[in-house]
Amino acid sequence: MPIIQSTYQPSFIWKNQHISTIFPSVFRKVNGVNYTRERIELSDGDFLDLDWSNPTENNTKLAIFTHGFLGNSTRPYLLGGVKSFNLANYDALAWNHRGLGGENNRLEKITIHGSSDDLEAVINHTLNLKKYTEIVLVGYSKGGNISLKYAGEKSDKIPAEIKKVIAISSPTDMQGSVNAMGKKGFYAERFKSKLLKFLQNRTELIDDEILKEFPKFKYLDDFTDYYIAPLHGFEDAKDYYNSCAAMHVVDKIRVPTLLLNAQNDPVLSDSCAMLDIAKKSDYIFSEFPNHGGHCGFYAPNPNGIYWGDNRTIEFAKSPITH
């Protein structure tokens, strides 16, 4: 599909990549989303906590939301998406990655960038309800990569109920994203601090010998290289980034898919927009506005709905089908 010419034109201050990334993450407030929690069991003996918003008896439309790195169902960007879909008459389901729903999971493994199997478990659970005939997958950052990876791996065998996929600020080229952040950059340091805090809250699941190594890890890459990657069967960080990146399967997606990445995203490389694939694909729509930051796309709105939320609804409701 042709590259979409974006209509996003923020005012001057919101053209700053750091303001448009940090302000929504810290100060954005979204009211009116009330969750009902459900726990599902996984085949490996672990569990996932699912948060439902506005489920109605007769609704046949559902949006499944996958949050970003060390987020959860209450992050502002995700609440904005959930609220916007509820207002558009969709039920919404936001699932929490392993250990991020407010309680440690049973296993040491976590939901990683390549955990399309965890998303598949959530999707299969909703399909077994025999209720929804129209499902939209919406993923943010890491969650966008997971959603794209799932859709690409399924290709033309994706469940017929899944009509659209929307990925916002997604690191489809994970190595490119890591390079864009830099080892010592502000965002790499922020992500490292969040990861360390997360791991320190689950020490009972981690071997004492590896725990002793944590103070030696100076960079986010070190945690990936020496802990996250081998824990999940990868040789090292490079192998992890390459194996988990959705870029290798995006061209196999067979449902209409929107990739919305900002050119000034401080944690993504331009390669994450998948422009070359979009030009050749009948299913991939890449929108690459000049501004927006990472999961930002700010626009003033008394309901807490941002431009990015409205754009996802617009794509979800568009008549594009295949």
XYZ file of C-alpha atoms in Angstrom:
322
model
C 0.000 0.000 0.000
C 1.175 3.578 -0.519
C 2.711 5.254 2.506
C -0.038 7.197 4.288
C 0.366 10.967 4.363
C -0.341 11.747 8.001
C -2.629 14.560 9.102
C -0.902 14.924 12.475
C 0.247 18.536 12.828
C 0.860 19.421 16.486
C 1.481 22.904 17.805
C 5.078 24.050 18.249
C 5.834 22.722 21.734
C 4.529 19.256 20.875
C 6.960 18.991 17.999
C 9.683 18.402 20.575
C 10.332 14.656 20.699
C 11.051 14.561 24.422
C 8.098 16.678 25.524
C 5.716 14.686 23.342
C 7.094 11.438 24.794
C 7.558 12.267 28.474
C 4.603 14.560 29.207
C 1.878 12.050 28.217
C 3.683 9.272 30.069
C 3.886 11.249 33.307
C 0.979 13.688 33.303
C -1.730 12.335 31.027
C -4.986 11.487 32.811
C -7.714 9.320 31.322
C -10.890 8.912 33.348
C -13.901 6.721 32.803
C -12.261 3.332 32.233
C -13.411 0.704 34.729
C -11.939 -2.771 34.504
C -13.285 -6.182 35.410
C -10.440 -8.651 35.932
C -10.261 -12.211 34.696
C -7.384 -14.663 35.099
C -6.617 -17.276 32.481
C -4.338 -20.274 32.918
C -1.557 -20.957 30.422
C -0.394 -24.316 29.099
C 3.015 -23.950 30.790
C 1.444 -23.635 34.252
C 1.561 -19.848 34.451
C -1.271 -17.330 34.167
C -2.216 -13.983 32.621
C -4.467 -11.321 34.123
C -6.953 -9.802 31.684
C -8.783 -6.529 32.286
C -12.099 -6.055 30.494
C -13.672 -2.656 29.908
C -17.318 -2.126 29.072
C -18.156 -5.692 28.054
C -21.773 -5.825 26.968
C -23.917 -8.875 26.420
C -24.761 -8.309 22.772
C -21.631 -6.602 21.485
C -19.792 -8.560 18.797
C -16.841 -6.146 18.410
C -13.709 -6.379 20.545
C -10.377 -4.565 20.717
C -7.506 -6.496 22.336
C -4.801 -4.212 23.754
C -1.182 -5.192 24.334
C 0.848 -2.755 26.425
C 4.501 -1.797 26.140
C 7.730 -2.608 27.987
C 7.075 -3.038 31.728
C 3.714 -1.315 31.405
C 0.311 -2.632 32.340
C -3.370 -2.090 31.621
C -3.400 1.228 33.515
C -0.786 3.101 31.480
C -2.207 6.394 30.114
C -1.585 5.547 26.456
C -3.450 2.283 26.854
C -6.334 3.791 28.828
C -6.751 6.364 26.067
C -7.008 3.610 23.503
C -9.433 1.571 25.600
C -11.662 4.590 26.220
C -11.716 5.580 22.563
C -12.747 2.077 21.490
C -15.410 1.896 24.201
C -16.828 5.188 22.924
C -16.867 3.662 19.438
C -18.971 0.771 20.775
C -16.239 -1.862 21.092
C -15.672 -4.064 24.100
C -12.052 -3.783 25.190
C -9.665 -6.302 26.705
C -6.275 -5.167 28.019
C -4.030 -8.023 29.076
C -1.152 -7.658 31.492
C 2.172 -9.265 30.647
C 3.471 -11.906 33.027
C 4.189 -10.443 36.438
C 2.836 -7.006 35.553
C -0.776 -7.332 36.631
C 0.011 -6.531 40.266
C 1.124 -10.016 41.291
C 4.224 -12.029 40.439
C 3.616 -14.881 38.074
C 4.559 -18.448 38.936
C 7.420 -18.912 36.516
C 10.662 -17.024 36.103
C 10.056 -16.416 32.397
C 8.442 -13.135 31.430
C 6.465 -11.839 28.474
C 9.223 -10.750 26.085
C 9.140 -8.797 22.815
C 8.650 -12.038 20.939
C 5.898 -13.506 23.126
C 3.302 -13.918 20.408
C 2.315 -17.140 22.178
C 1.044 -15.191 25.186
C -1.045 -12.986 22.903
C -2.317 -16.062 21.106
C -3.503 -17.512 24.418
C -5.499 -14.327 25.037
C -6.953 -14.370 21.526
C -7.913 -18.030 21.755
C -9.630 -17.368 25.075
C -11.780 -14.652 23.494
C -12.561 -16.836 20.474
C -13.732 -19.620 22.784
C -16.362 -17.243 24.138
C -18.125 -17.604 20.753
C -19.219 -13.986 21.002
C -16.999 -11.759 18.878
C -17.105 -11.623 15.094
C -14.891 -8.548 14.731
C -11.611 -8.298 16.642
C -9.000 -5.551 16.359
C -5.509 -6.053 17.779
C -3.962 -2.851 19.171
C -0.383 -2.823 20.437
C 1.853 -0.108 21.810
C 5.660 -0.171 21.535
C 6.705 -3.687 22.649
C 3.021 -4.649 22.438
C 2.914 -3.466 18.836
C 5.854 -5.710 18.000
C 4.117 -8.653 19.678
C 0.874 -7.982 17.779
C 2.667 -7.696 14.428
C 4.722 -10.809 15.106
C 1.578 -12.778 15.908
C -0.189 -11.614 12.748
C 2.867 -12.319 10.584
C 3.422 -15.776 12.002
C -0.239 -16.661 11.475
C -0.251 -15.091 7.988
C -3.263 -16.382 6.018
C -4.163 -18.767 8.870
C -5.015 -15.911 11.226
C -8.494 -16.322 12.751
C -11.173 -14.859 10.496
C -12.536 -12.825 13.396
C -9.385 -10.660 13.438
C -10.147 -7.858 10.997
C -7.431 -5.273 11.705
C -4.079 -4.896 13.445
C -2.829 -1.535 14.731
C 0.720 -1.054 16.034
C 1.789 2.266 17.555
C 5.442 3.244 18.125
C 6.620 -0.314 17.531
C 10.273 -1.446 17.560
C 9.880 -3.819 14.630
C 13.645 -3.536 14.063
C 14.747 -4.143 17.635
C 18.460 -3.784 17.003
C 17.748 -0.534 15.186
C 15.739 0.674 18.165
C 18.517 -0.236 20.599
C 21.026 1.620 18.429
C 18.739 4.674 18.272
C 18.502 4.851 22.075
C 22.200 4.331 22.647
C 23.684 2.498 25.618
C 23.975 5.586 27.811
C 20.965 7.532 26.608
C 18.198 8.845 28.861
C 15.640 6.329 27.632
C 17.971 3.353 27.876
C 18.727 4.358 31.463
C 15.038 4.792 32.227
C 14.192 1.369 30.810
C 17.096 -0.196 32.715
C 15.857 1.319 35.994
C 12.331 0.035 35.389
C 13.623 -3.428 34.549
C 15.824 -3.572 37.644
C 12.915 -2.535 39.866
C 10.714 -5.189 38.257
C 13.344 -7.890 38.793
C 13.972 -6.830 42.390
C 10.284 -7.424 43.110
C 10.539 -11.040 41.979
C 13.802 -12.186 43.522
C 12.168 -15.355 44.860
C 11.889 -16.556 41.253
C 15.508 -15.820 40.317
C 18.556 -17.948 41.103
C 20.838 -16.418 43.741
C 23.878 -16.716 41.481
C 22.409 -14.542 38.748
C 21.065 -12.087 41.318
C 24.635 -11.527 42.465
C 25.530 -10.482 38.924
C 22.882 -7.759 38.608
C 24.994 -5.001 40.254
C 27.654 -5.585 37.592
C 25.253 -4.839 34.724
C 25.862 -1.227 33.719
C 23.530 -1.051 30.725
C 20.114 -2.297 29.640
C 21.944 -4.364 27.032
C 23.787 -6.195 29.814
C 20.534 -7.369 31.405
C 19.336 -8.581 28.020
C 22.670 -10.170 27.143
C 23.327 -12.066 30.361
C 19.876 -12.665 31.836
C 16.779 -12.046 29.696
C 18.149 -13.641 26.518
C 19.522 -16.897 27.994
C 16.489 -17.257 30.287
C 14.316 -17.471 27.189
C 16.573 -19.658 25.079
C 18.547 -17.046 23.125
C 22.328 -16.945 22.850
C 22.740 -13.286 23.701
C 21.194 -9.849 23.262
C 21.907 -9.779 19.525
C 20.156 -13.111 19.026
C 17.249 -11.906 21.190
C 16.799 -8.687 19.210
C 16.969 -10.485 15.893
C 14.717 -13.409 16.823
C 12.009 -11.303 18.509
C 11.821 -8.534 15.900
C 8.555 -8.451 13.968
C 10.384 -7.073 10.910
C 11.057 -10.617 9.708
C 7.364 -11.529 9.392
C 5.555 -8.234 8.728
C 5.507 -8.982 5.000
C 3.510 -12.155 5.698
C 0.620 -10.342 7.408
C -2.689 -10.905 5.627
C -5.087 -8.542 7.410
C -5.167 -4.739 7.046
C -2.505 -3.408 9.397
C -1.562 0.116 10.449
C 1.970 0.917 11.603
C 1.978 4.345 13.229
C 5.500 5.499 14.105
C 6.730 9.073 14.498
C 9.854 10.197 12.686
C 11.027 11.961 15.857
C 10.474 8.949 18.136
C 13.532 8.996 20.435
C 13.638 5.235 20.944
C 12.976 3.953 17.418
C 15.038 3.914 14.245
C 13.472 4.938 10.930
C 13.730 1.302 9.853
C 11.016 0.407 12.379
C 8.407 2.065 10.114
C 8.755 -0.765 7.590
C 8.337 1.640 4.665
C 9.835 -0.695 2.053
C 7.503 -3.515 3.056
C 4.478 -1.194 3.094
C 5.204 -0.097 -0.490
C 5.006 -3.697 -1.678
C 2.266 -5.081 0.566
C -1.475 -5.105 -0.004
C -2.017 -5.216 3.759
C 0.529 -2.936 5.456
C -0.262 0.764 5.859
C 2.692 2.685 7.284
C 2.006 6.159 8.634
C 5.186 8.043 9.486
C 4.364 11.586 10.668
C 7.164 14.030 11.409
C 6.157 14.366 15.055
C 4.537 12.418 17.866
C 7.359 11.092 20.004
C 7.027 7.621 21.506
C 3.406 6.629 22.229
C 2.626 10.345 22.349
C 0.695 11.917 19.457
C -0.706 14.546 21.779
C -3.802 16.579 20.969
C -5.832 18.615 23.471
C -9.113 16.962 24.334
C -11.244 17.208 27.507
C -11.971 13.464 27.347
C -8.299 12.552 27.562
C -8.407 11.208 24.004
C -5.348 12.020 21.891
C -4.893 12.259 18.139
C -3.344 8.793 18.102
C -6.448 7.300 19.714
C -8.712 8.875 17.129
C -6.435 7.645 14.363
C -6.654 4.049 15.575
C -10.446 4.224 15.678
C -10.508 5.719 12.204
C -8.421 2.851 10.864
C -10.358 0.213 12.780
C -13.654 1.452 11.341
C -12.347 2.041 7.820
C -13.900 -0.071 5.055
C -10.527 -1.576 4.088
C -10.877 -5.344 3.810
C -9.234 -8.186 1.920
